[in-house]
Amino acid sequence: MDLSQPSQENVEYMIEGIKNKLKMASAAAMQASAFSVDRYEDIYDIYEVTMNGGNLSISQVEAIVSELGRLRQK
């Protein structure tokens, strides 16, 4: 997947990847369609940290989920 170009498809791909990596129990509550391509760079940064972070601590997971919550469209 080429993530160098902002698109809704790439946003959805990254959100799904983050949810899978975090093994989120409430993953259904975080719909990829709730995120706008306007926040692409922020989502991409979170994706990179999540996917390249190895095993994440509970506090890291909580921080990532909190940041994603902030980026969701209202």
Coordinates of N, CA, C and O in Angstrom, one line a residue:
M1 N 0.9 -1.2 0.0 CA 0.0 0.0 0.0 C 0.9 1.2 0.0 O 1.8 1.3 0.8
D2 N 0.6 2.1 -0.9 CA 1.4 3.4 -1.0 C 0.7 4.4 -0.1 O -0.3 5.0 -0.5
L3 N 1.4 4.7 1.0 CA 0.8 5.7 2.0 C 1.3 7.1 1.8 O 1.0 7.9 2.6
S4 N 2.1 7.3 0.7 CA 2.6 8.6 0.5 C 1.6 9.7 0.0 O 1.9 10.8 0.1
Q5 N 0.5 9.2 -0.5 CA -0.5 10.1 -1.0 C -1.8 10.1 0.0 O -2.3 9.0 0.2
P6 N -2.2 11.3 0.5 CA -3.4 11.3 1.3 C -4.6 10.9 0.5 O -4.9 11.4 -0.6
S7 N -5.3 10.0 1.1 CA -6.6 9.6 0.5 C -7.5 8.9 1.6 O -6.9 8.5 2.6
Q8 N -8.8 8.9 1.4 CA -9.6 8.3 2.4 C -9.3 6.8 2.5 O -9.4 6.2 3.6
E9 N -9.0 6.2 1.4 CA -8.7 4.8 1.4 C -7.4 4.5 2.3 O -7.4 3.5 3.1
N10 N -6.4 5.4 2.2 CA -5.2 5.2 3.0 C -5.5 5.5 4.5 O -5.0 4.8 5.3
V11 N -6.4 6.4 4.8 CA -6.8 6.7 6.1 C -7.4 5.4 6.7 O -7.1 5.0 7.8
E12 N -8.3 4.9 6.0 CA -9.0 3.7 6.4 C -8.1 2.5 6.6 O -8.2 1.8 7.6
Y13 N -7.1 2.3 5.7 CA -6.1 1.3 5.8 C -5.3 1.5 7.1 O -5.1 0.5 7.9
M14 N -4.9 2.7 7.4 CA -4.0 3.0 8.6 C -4.8 2.7 9.9 O -4.3 2.1 10.8
I15 N -6.1 3.2 9.9 CA -6.9 3.0 11.1 C -7.1 1.5 11.4 O -7.0 1.1 12.5
E16 N -7.4 0.8 10.3 CA -7.6 -0.7 10.5 C -6.3 -1.3 11.0 O -6.3 -2.2 11.9
G17 N -5.1 -0.9 10.5 CA -3.8 -1.4 10.9 C -3.6 -1.1 12.4 O -3.1 -2.0 13.1
I18 N -3.9 0.1 12.8 CA -3.7 0.5 14.2 C -4.6 -0.3 15.1 O -4.2 -0.8 16.1
K19 N -5.9 -0.5 14.7 CA -6.8 -1.3 15.5 C -6.3 -2.7 15.7 O -6.3 -3.3 16.7
N20 N -5.8 -3.3 14.6 CA -5.3 -4.7 14.6 C -4.1 -4.8 15.5 O -3.9 -5.7 16.3
K21 N -3.2 -3.8 15.4 CA -1.9 -3.8 16.2 C -2.2 -3.7 17.7 O -1.6 -4.4 18.5
L22 N -3.2 -2.8 18.0 CA -3.5 -2.6 19.4 C -4.4 -3.7 19.9 O -4.7 -3.7 21.1
K23 N -5.0 -4.5 19.1 CA -5.9 -5.6 19.5 C -7.0 -5.0 20.4 O -7.3 -5.4 21.5
M24 N -7.6 -3.9 19.8 CA -8.6 -3.2 20.6 C -9.9 -3.9 20.8 O -10.5 -4.4 19.8
A25 N -10.3 -4.0 22.0 CA -11.5 -4.7 22.4 C -12.7 -3.9 21.8 O -13.7 -4.4 21.5
S26 N -12.5 -2.6 21.8 CA -13.6 -1.7 21.3 C -13.4 -1.2 19.9 O -13.7 -0.1 19.5
A27 N -12.7 -2.1 19.1 CA -12.3 -1.7 17.7 C -13.6 -1.3 16.9 O -13.5 -0.4 16.1
A28 N -14.7 -1.9 17.2 CA -15.9 -1.6 16.4 C -16.3 -0.2 16.6 O -17.0 0.4 15.8
A29 N -16.0 0.4 17.8 CA -16.4 1.7 18.1 C -15.6 2.7 17.3 O -15.9 3.9 17.2
M30 N -14.4 2.3 16.8 CA -13.5 3.2 16.0 C -13.7 2.9 14.5 O -12.9 2.2 14.0
Q31 N -14.7 3.5 13.9 CA -14.9 3.3 12.5 C -13.9 4.1 11.7 O -13.8 5.3 11.9
A32 N -13.3 3.5 10.7 CA -12.3 4.2 9.9 C -12.9 5.3 9.2 O -12.3 6.4 8.9
S33 N -14.2 5.2 8.8 CA -14.9 6.3 8.1 C -15.1 7.5 8.9 O -15.5 8.6 8.4
A34 N -14.9 7.4 10.2 CA -15.0 8.6 11.1 C -13.8 9.5 11.1 O -13.8 10.5 11.8
F35 N -12.8 9.2 10.3 CA -11.6 10.0 10.2 C -11.5 10.6 8.8 O -11.7 10.0 7.8
S36 N -11.1 11.9 8.8 CA -11.1 12.6 7.6 C -9.7 12.6 7.0 O -8.7 12.6 7.8
V37 N -9.6 12.7 5.7 CA -8.3 12.8 5.0 C -7.6 14.1 5.4 O -6.4 14.2 5.3
D38 N -8.4 15.1 5.9 CA -7.8 16.3 6.3 C -6.8 16.2 7.5 O -6.0 17.0 7.7
R39 N -7.0 15.1 8.2 CA -6.1 14.8 9.3 C -5.0 13.7 9.0 O -4.5 13.1 9.8
Y40 N -4.8 13.6 7.7 CA -3.9 12.5 7.2 C -2.6 12.5 7.8 O -2.1 11.4 8.3
E41 N -1.9 13.6 7.9 CA -0.5 13.6 8.5 C -0.5 13.1 9.9 O 0.4 12.4 10.3
D42 N -1.5 13.6 10.7 CA -1.6 13.2 12.1 C -1.8 11.7 12.2 O -1.2 11.0 13.0
I43 N -2.7 11.2 11.4 CA -3.0 9.8 11.4 C -1.8 8.9 11.0 O -1.5 7.9 11.5
Y44 N -1.2 9.4 9.9 CA 0.0 8.8 9.4 C 1.1 8.7 10.5 O 1.7 7.6 10.7
D45 N 1.3 9.8 11.3 CA 2.3 9.8 12.4 C 1.9 8.7 13.4 O 2.8 8.0 13.9
I46 N 0.7 8.6 13.8 CA 0.2 7.7 14.8 C 0.4 6.2 14.2 O 0.9 5.3 14.9
Y47 N 0.1 6.1 12.9 CA 0.3 4.8 12.3 C 1.7 4.3 12.4 O 2.0 3.2 12.7
E48 N 2.6 5.2 12.0 CA 4.1 4.9 12.0 C 4.5 4.5 13.4 O 5.2 3.5 13.6
V49 N 4.2 5.3 14.4 CA 4.5 5.0 15.8 C 4.0 3.7 16.2 O 4.7 2.8 16.8
T50 N 2.7 3.4 15.9 CA 2.1 2.2 16.3 C 2.7 1.0 15.6 O 3.0 0.0 16.3
M51 N 2.9 1.0 14.3 CA 3.4 -0.1 13.6 C 4.9 -0.4 13.8 O 5.3 -1.5 13.7
N52 N 5.6 0.6 14.1 CA 7.1 0.5 14.3 C 7.5 0.4 15.8 O 8.7 0.4 16.1
G53 N 6.5 0.4 16.7 CA 6.8 0.5 18.1 C 7.1 -0.8 18.8 O 7.3 -0.8 20.0
G54 N 7.0 -1.9 18.1 CA 7.2 -3.2 18.8 C 6.0 -3.4 19.8 O 4.9 -3.0 19.5
N55 N 6.3 -4.0 20.9 CA 5.3 -4.2 21.9 C 5.0 -2.8 22.6 O 6.0 -2.2 23.1
L56 N 3.8 -2.4 22.7 CA 3.4 -1.2 23.3 C 3.0 -1.4 24.7 O 2.3 -2.3 25.0
S57 N 3.3 -0.4 25.6 CA 2.9 -0.5 26.9 C 1.4 -0.1 27.0 O 0.9 0.5 26.1
I58 N 0.8 -0.4 28.1 CA -0.6 0.0 28.3 C -0.8 1.6 28.2 O -1.7 2.1 27.6
S59 N 0.2 2.3 28.8 CA 0.1 3.8 28.7 C 0.3 4.3 27.3 O -0.4 5.2 26.9
Q60 N 1.1 3.6 26.5 CA 1.3 4.0 25.1 C 0.0 3.7 24.3 O -0.5 4.5 23.5
V61 N -0.6 2.6 24.6 CA -1.9 2.2 23.9 C -3.0 3.2 24.3 O -3.7 3.7 23.4
E62 N -3.1 3.6 25.5 CA -4.0 4.6 26.0 C -3.8 5.9 25.3 O -4.8 6.6 24.9
A63 N -2.5 6.3 25.2 CA -2.2 7.6 24.6 C -2.6 7.6 23.1 O -3.2 8.6 22.6
I64 N -2.4 6.5 22.4 CA -2.7 6.4 21.0 C -4.2 6.4 20.8 O -4.7 7.2 20.0
V65 N -4.9 5.7 21.6 CA -6.4 5.7 21.5 C -7.0 7.1 21.8 O -7.9 7.5 21.2
S66 N -6.4 7.7 22.8 CA -6.8 9.1 23.2 C -6.6 10.0 22.0 O -7.5 10.9 21.7
E67 N -5.4 9.9 21.4 CA -5.1 10.8 20.2 C -6.1 10.5 19.1 O -6.5 11.4 18.4
L68 N -6.3 9.3 18.8 CA -7.3 8.9 17.7 C -8.6 9.5 18.0 O -9.3 10.0 17.1
G69 N -9.1 9.4 19.3 CA -10.3 10.0 19.7 C -10.4 11.5 19.4 O -11.4 12.0 19.0
R70 N -9.3 12.2 19.6 CA -9.2 13.6 19.3 C -9.3 13.9 17.8 O -9.9 14.9 17.4
L71 N -8.8 13.0 17.0 CA -8.8 13.2 15.6 C -10.1 12.8 14.9 O -10.3 13.2 13.7
R72 N -11.0 12.1 15.6 CA -12.2 11.7 14.9 C -13.1 12.9 14.6 O -13.1 13.9 15.3
Q73 N -13.8 12.8 13.5 CA -14.7 13.8 13.1 C -15.9 13.8 14.1 O -16.3 12.8 14.5
K74 N -16.3 15.0 14.4 CA -17.4 15.1 15.4 C -18.7 15.1 14.7 O -18.9 15.4 13.6

